[in-house]
Coordinates of C-alpha atoms and ligand atoms in Angstrom, one line a residue:
M1 CA 64.9 115.1 74.0
K2 CA 61.8 115.5 76.1
S3 CA 61.9 118.7 78.1
I4 CA 61.0 118.0 81.7
D5 CA 61.5 120.3 84.7
I6 CA 62.3 117.7 87.4
S7 CA 63.4 114.1 87.4
L8 CA 63.4 112.0 90.5
V9 CA 65.8 109.0 90.6
I10 CA 65.3 106.3 93.1
P11 CA 67.2 103.0 93.6
L12 CA 65.3 100.1 95.1
L13 CA 66.4 96.8 96.6
N14 CA 63.6 94.7 97.9
E15 CA 61.3 97.6 98.7
E16 CA 57.9 96.1 97.7
G17 CA 56.4 97.3 101.0
N18 CA 57.4 100.9 100.5
I19 CA 56.5 101.6 96.8
N20 CA 52.8 102.5 97.3
E21 CA 53.4 105.0 100.0
L22 CA 56.5 106.4 98.3
L23 CA 54.8 107.0 95.0
N24 CA 51.7 108.4 96.6
R25 CA 53.6 110.9 98.7
L26 CA 55.9 111.8 95.8
K27 CA 53.0 112.3 93.4
S28 CA 51.1 114.6 95.8
T29 CA 54.3 116.7 96.5
M30 CA 55.2 116.9 92.8
D31 CA 51.7 117.8 91.7
G32 CA 51.7 120.7 94.1
L33 CA 54.7 122.3 92.4
G34 CA 53.0 123.0 89.1
K35 CA 56.0 121.8 87.1
S36 CA 56.5 118.8 84.8
W37 CA 58.2 115.8 86.4
E38 CA 59.1 112.2 85.9
I39 CA 60.1 109.5 88.4
I40 CA 62.7 106.9 87.4
L41 CA 62.7 103.8 89.6
V42 CA 65.8 101.6 89.4
D43 CA 65.3 98.1 90.6
D44 CA 68.7 97.0 91.8
G45 CA 68.2 93.2 91.4
S46 CA 65.4 92.8 94.0
K47 CA 64.4 89.3 95.0
D48 CA 60.8 90.3 95.9
S49 CA 58.0 91.8 93.7
T50 CA 59.6 95.3 93.6
F51 CA 59.8 95.4 89.8
E52 CA 56.2 94.0 89.3
K53 CA 55.0 96.8 91.5
I54 CA 57.0 99.4 89.6
R55 CA 55.6 98.1 86.3
Q56 CA 52.0 98.4 87.6
F57 CA 52.6 102.1 88.4
A58 CA 54.5 102.7 85.2
D59 CA 51.6 101.2 83.2
K60 CA 49.1 103.6 84.8
D61 CA 51.2 106.8 84.7
S62 CA 53.5 107.6 81.8
R63 CA 55.6 109.9 84.0
I64 CA 56.8 106.9 85.9
T65 CA 59.6 104.8 84.4
G66 CA 61.1 101.6 85.7
I67 CA 64.5 100.2 85.0
S68 CA 65.6 96.8 86.2
L69 CA 69.3 96.0 86.6
S70 CA 70.5 92.6 85.6
R71 CA 71.6 91.9 89.2
N72 CA 72.4 93.7 92.4
F73 CA 75.0 96.3 91.6
G74 CA 74.7 98.3 94.7
Q75 CA 73.0 101.6 95.4
Q76 CA 75.7 103.8 93.9
I77 CA 75.7 102.1 90.5
A78 CA 71.9 101.9 90.5
L79 CA 71.8 105.6 91.0
I80 CA 74.0 106.1 88.0
A81 CA 71.8 103.9 85.9
G82 CA 68.8 106.0 86.8
L83 CA 70.6 109.4 86.3
N84 CA 71.6 108.3 82.8
E85 CA 67.9 108.1 81.9
A86 CA 66.9 111.4 83.5
H87 CA 65.6 114.2 81.2
G88 CA 64.9 116.8 83.8
Q89 CA 66.5 120.2 84.2
S90 CA 66.8 119.4 87.8
V91 CA 67.5 115.9 89.1
I92 CA 66.8 114.7 92.6
T93 CA 68.0 111.4 94.0
L94 CA 66.4 109.9 97.0
D95 CA 66.0 106.5 98.9
A96 CA 62.9 104.4 98.5
D97 CA 62.4 103.7 102.2
L98 CA 60.9 107.2 102.9
Q99 CA 63.9 108.1 105.1
H100 CA 64.4 111.0 102.7
P101 CA 61.1 112.8 103.1
P102 CA 59.5 113.7 99.8
E103 CA 58.1 116.8 101.4
L104 CA 61.6 118.3 101.5
I105 CA 61.7 118.5 97.7
P106 CA 60.2 122.0 97.5
Q107 CA 63.0 123.2 99.8
L108 CA 65.7 121.7 97.5
L109 CA 64.2 123.3 94.5
D110 CA 63.9 126.6 96.3
L111 CA 67.7 126.6 97.0
Q112 CA 68.3 125.7 93.4
S113 CA 66.4 128.7 92.3
Q114 CA 68.6 130.9 94.5
G115 CA 71.5 129.9 92.2
Y116 CA 72.8 126.6 93.6
D117 CA 73.8 123.9 91.1
I118 CA 74.0 121.2 93.8
V119 CA 71.8 121.0 96.9
N120 CA 72.9 118.4 99.4
T121 CA 71.0 117.3 102.4
K122 CA 72.2 116.7 105.9
R123 CA 70.5 114.1 108.2
I124 CA 70.0 115.0 111.8
E125 CA 69.8 111.9 113.8
H126 CA 66.3 110.9 115.1
Q127 CA 65.6 109.1 118.4
G128 CA 65.0 105.7 116.7
T129 CA 68.4 105.4 115.1
G130 CA 70.2 102.4 116.5
R131 CA 73.3 102.9 118.6
F132 CA 75.5 100.9 116.3
K133 CA 74.3 102.8 113.2
K134 CA 75.0 106.1 114.9
W135 CA 78.4 105.1 116.1
S136 CA 79.4 103.5 112.8
S137 CA 78.2 106.5 110.8
S138 CA 80.1 109.0 113.0
T139 CA 83.3 106.9 113.0
F140 CA 83.0 106.6 109.3
Y141 CA 82.9 110.3 108.7
S142 CA 85.6 111.2 111.1
L143 CA 87.9 108.5 109.7
L144 CA 87.1 109.5 106.1
N145 CA 87.7 113.2 106.7
R146 CA 91.1 112.4 108.4
L147 CA 92.3 110.1 105.7
S148 CA 90.9 111.5 102.6
D149 CA 91.3 114.7 100.6
V150 CA 87.6 115.7 100.4
K151 CA 85.7 116.9 103.4
L152 CA 82.3 115.4 103.9
E153 CA 79.6 116.6 106.1
P154 CA 78.5 114.0 108.6
G155 CA 75.1 112.7 107.8
S156 CA 75.3 113.5 104.2
A157 CA 73.5 110.8 102.2
D158 CA 72.4 110.3 98.6
F159 CA 69.5 112.7 98.9
R160 CA 70.4 115.6 96.7
L161 CA 69.5 117.8 93.8
L162 CA 71.7 118.3 90.8
S163 CA 71.1 120.9 88.1
R164 CA 71.4 119.7 84.5
K165 CA 74.9 121.2 84.4
A166 CA 76.1 119.4 87.6
L167 CA 74.5 116.2 86.4
E168 CA 76.4 116.1 83.2
A169 CA 79.6 116.8 85.1
F170 CA 78.7 114.0 87.5
L171 CA 78.1 111.5 84.7
A172 CA 81.4 112.4 83.1
F173 CA 83.3 110.4 85.8
P174 CA 84.6 107.2 84.3
E175 CA 85.5 105.5 87.5
K176 CA 84.1 102.1 88.5
D177 CA 84.5 102.1 92.3
R178 CA 82.2 105.0 92.9
F179 CA 81.8 106.9 96.1
N180 CA 79.2 109.4 94.9
R181 CA 79.1 111.6 97.9
G182 CA 82.8 112.3 97.7
L183 CA 82.7 112.8 94.0
V184 CA 79.9 115.4 94.3
V185 CA 82.0 117.3 96.9
W186 CA 85.1 117.1 94.6
M187 CA 83.1 118.4 91.6
G188 CA 82.8 121.9 93.0
F189 CA 80.0 124.2 91.7
R190 CA 77.9 126.2 94.0
Q191 CA 76.6 123.8 96.7
G192 CA 73.9 124.4 99.2
I193 CA 72.6 122.3 102.1
V194 CA 69.2 121.5 103.6
S195 CA 68.9 119.7 107.0
Y196 CA 66.2 117.3 108.0
V197 CA 65.4 114.7 110.6
A198 CA 65.3 111.2 109.1
P199 CA 62.3 109.1 110.2
P200 CA 62.9 105.4 110.9
R201 CA 62.5 103.1 107.9
T202 CA 58.8 102.4 107.4
Q203 CA 59.0 98.9 106.0
G204 CA 61.6 96.2 105.8
Q205 CA 65.2 96.1 106.9
T206 CA 68.1 98.3 106.0
N207 CA 70.0 96.9 103.0
Y208 CA 73.3 98.1 104.3
T209 CA 74.9 95.2 106.1
L210 CA 78.1 95.7 108.0
K211 CA 80.0 94.3 105.0
K212 CA 78.4 96.8 102.6
M213 CA 79.1 99.7 104.9
M214 CA 82.7 98.7 105.3
Q215 CA 83.0 98.4 101.5
L216 CA 81.5 101.9 101.1
G217 CA 83.9 103.2 103.7
L218 CA 86.9 101.7 102.0
D219 CA 85.7 103.1 98.6
G220 CA 85.4 106.5 100.2
I221 CA 88.9 106.4 101.6
T222 CA 90.7 104.8 98.7
A223 CA 88.9 106.9 96.0
F224 CA 90.0 110.1 97.5
S225 CA 93.3 109.5 99.1
S226 CA 96.6 107.7 98.7
K227 CA 97.5 108.4 102.3
P228 CA 97.3 104.7 103.3
L229 CA 100.0 104.0 100.7
R230 CA 102.1 106.8 102.0
I231 CA 101.9 105.5 105.6
S232 CA 104.2 102.6 104.6
A233 CA 106.9 105.0 103.4
Y234 CA 106.7 106.8 106.7
L235 CA 106.9 103.5 108.6
G236 CA 109.9 102.6 106.5
I237 CA 111.8 105.8 107.3
L238 CA 110.9 105.3 111.0
T239 CA 112.1 101.7 111.2
T240 CA 115.3 102.5 109.4
L241 CA 116.1 105.3 111.8
L242 CA 115.2 103.1 114.8
G243 CA 117.2 100.3 113.3
L244 CA 120.3 102.5 113.0
L245 CA 120.0 103.6 116.6
Y246 CA 119.6 100.0 117.7
M247 CA 122.7 99.1 115.6
V248 CA 124.7 101.7 117.5
Y249 CA 123.6 100.0 120.7
A250 CA 124.5 96.6 119.4
L251 CA 127.9 97.8 118.4
I252 CA 128.5 99.3 121.8
A253 CA 127.4 96.1 123.4
F254 CA 129.7 94.2 121.1
V255 CA 132.7 96.4 122.0
T256 CA 132.1 96.2 125.7
G257 CA 131.8 92.5 125.3
H258 CA 128.3 92.0 126.7
T259 CA 127.0 89.8 123.8
S260 CA 127.1 86.3 122.7
P261 CA 129.0 85.7 119.5
G262 CA 127.1 86.4 116.3
W263 CA 124.3 88.4 117.9
T264 CA 125.6 91.8 116.8
S265 CA 125.9 91.0 113.1
L266 CA 122.6 89.2 113.1
I267 CA 120.6 91.9 114.7
A268 CA 122.3 94.5 112.5
V269 CA 121.2 92.7 109.4
V270 CA 117.6 92.1 110.6
V271 CA 117.0 95.8 111.6
L272 CA 118.6 97.3 108.6
L273 CA 116.9 95.0 106.1
G274 CA 113.6 95.4 107.7
G275 CA 113.8 99.2 107.5
V276 CA 115.1 99.2 104.0
Q277 CA 112.4 96.8 102.8
L278 CA 109.6 98.9 104.2
L279 CA 111.1 102.0 102.8
C280 CA 111.3 100.5 99.3
M281 CA 107.7 99.3 99.6
G282 CA 106.8 102.9 100.5
I283 CA 108.6 104.2 97.4
I284 CA 106.8 101.6 95.2
G285 CA 103.6 102.7 97.0
E286 CA 104.3 106.3 95.9
Y287 CA 104.5 105.2 92.3
I288 CA 101.4 103.0 92.5
A289 CA 99.6 106.0 94.0
R290 CA 100.5 108.0 90.9
I291 CA 99.5 105.2 88.6
Y292 CA 96.3 104.9 90.5
N293 CA 95.6 108.6 90.2
E294 CA 96.2 108.6 86.5
S295 CA 94.2 105.4 85.9
K296 CA 91.2 107.0 87.6
N297 CA 91.0 109.1 84.5
R298 CA 89.0 111.7 86.1
P299 CA 87.9 114.7 84.1
L300 CA 90.4 117.5 84.7
F301 CA 87.8 120.3 85.2
F302 CA 84.1 121.2 84.7
I303 CA 82.9 124.4 83.3
K304 CA 80.6 126.1 85.7
D305 CA 79.3 129.0 83.7
H306 CA 79.8 130.6 80.3
T307 CA 79.2 134.0 79.0
R308 CA 77.8 132.6 75.8
D309 CA 75.0 130.0 75.7
P310 CA 76.4 126.6 75.0
I311 CA 76.0 125.6 71.3
E312 CA 73.0 123.3 71.0
Ligands
UDP1 N1 69.6 100.0 97.7 C1 69.9 99.6 96.4 N2 70.9 98.6 96.3 C2 71.6 98.1 97.3 C3 71.3 98.6 98.6 C4 70.3 99.6 98.8 O1 69.3 100.0 95.5 O2 72.4 97.2 97.1 C5 68.6 101.1 97.9 C6 67.5 100.8 98.9 O3 66.5 100.2 98.3 C7 67.2 102.2 99.4 C8 68.5 103.0 99.3 O4 69.3 102.2 98.4 O5 66.3 102.9 98.5 C9 69.2 103.1 100.7 O6 69.3 101.8 101.3 P1 68.9 101.5 102.8 O7 67.7 102.3 103.2 O8 68.9 100.0 103.0 O9 70.2 102.1 103.5 P2 70.3 102.9 104.9 O10 69.2 104.0 104.9 O11 70.0 101.9 106.0 O12 71.6 103.5 104.9
MG2 MG1 67.3 103.7 104.5

């Protein structure tokens, strides 16, 4: 295996307008560090000339590698494809649209050298962020943190550094519907954080449509929580109780003769059955939740450190 200090992994979807500036800024940052590096650019099924541009750069500089995916798999999968090819002792993932400033890379490496295996970043909103984006992002994080079992910092994005050790742990996840940000939090290890102000996108449009954002949100919630399944069990218990109360009322109304014939028995059947059905669905939900948990097949633990060197 080639020994390289730092790998940069970047997913790109229709970013032809950003590649030049991105690579120029990355190169000058990286060359200032005095370390060996490589850049892995993953073209996630772009429709424009993104990959041709990547190829031009790769031909001129052997430290640049391009990978082109067979179609658009989404940023999360594109990242994995790139991480699989990374040789570095440290791996940094970032966006292609320069919203993750390359100039922050030295700070990430600095924290790593202080003993952190994972360095996350936190975006502080800039003036130009659209109202809708701000609102949707803050709603997203508060909903996610309420519903799911991992706690995410608002504004955390896929701009982060992983040590070799953390990277191998990260690649050990077999799951298909990936919510990388949550998985990284779940992994543990010593995690640090660097804050920055995100500049507006320099070129082109955001690739996250509302649909993709909702998909990401759903992945985030369902990958880390079976609470939504449990809610139906609670609803079932609640309706059964309410139904029983209502039955008492219906019986009293029947005894005191305030009802039309047939109403009492009808309403009793409707409320009871409704409650019992929801309750049963909730019980089934509990089992499905367990099957779901098992079928995720997550690694049970990761080793953070060892007194002996790992056997080569
Ligand atoms: N991206 C990708 N595949 C996709 C969507 C996005 O590889 O299906 C890349 C995109 O090129 C960019 C990064 O993921 O480098 C983040 O996307 P974008 O800037 O559109 O998201 P936003 O910053 O608006 O959340
Ligand atoms: Mg962006």
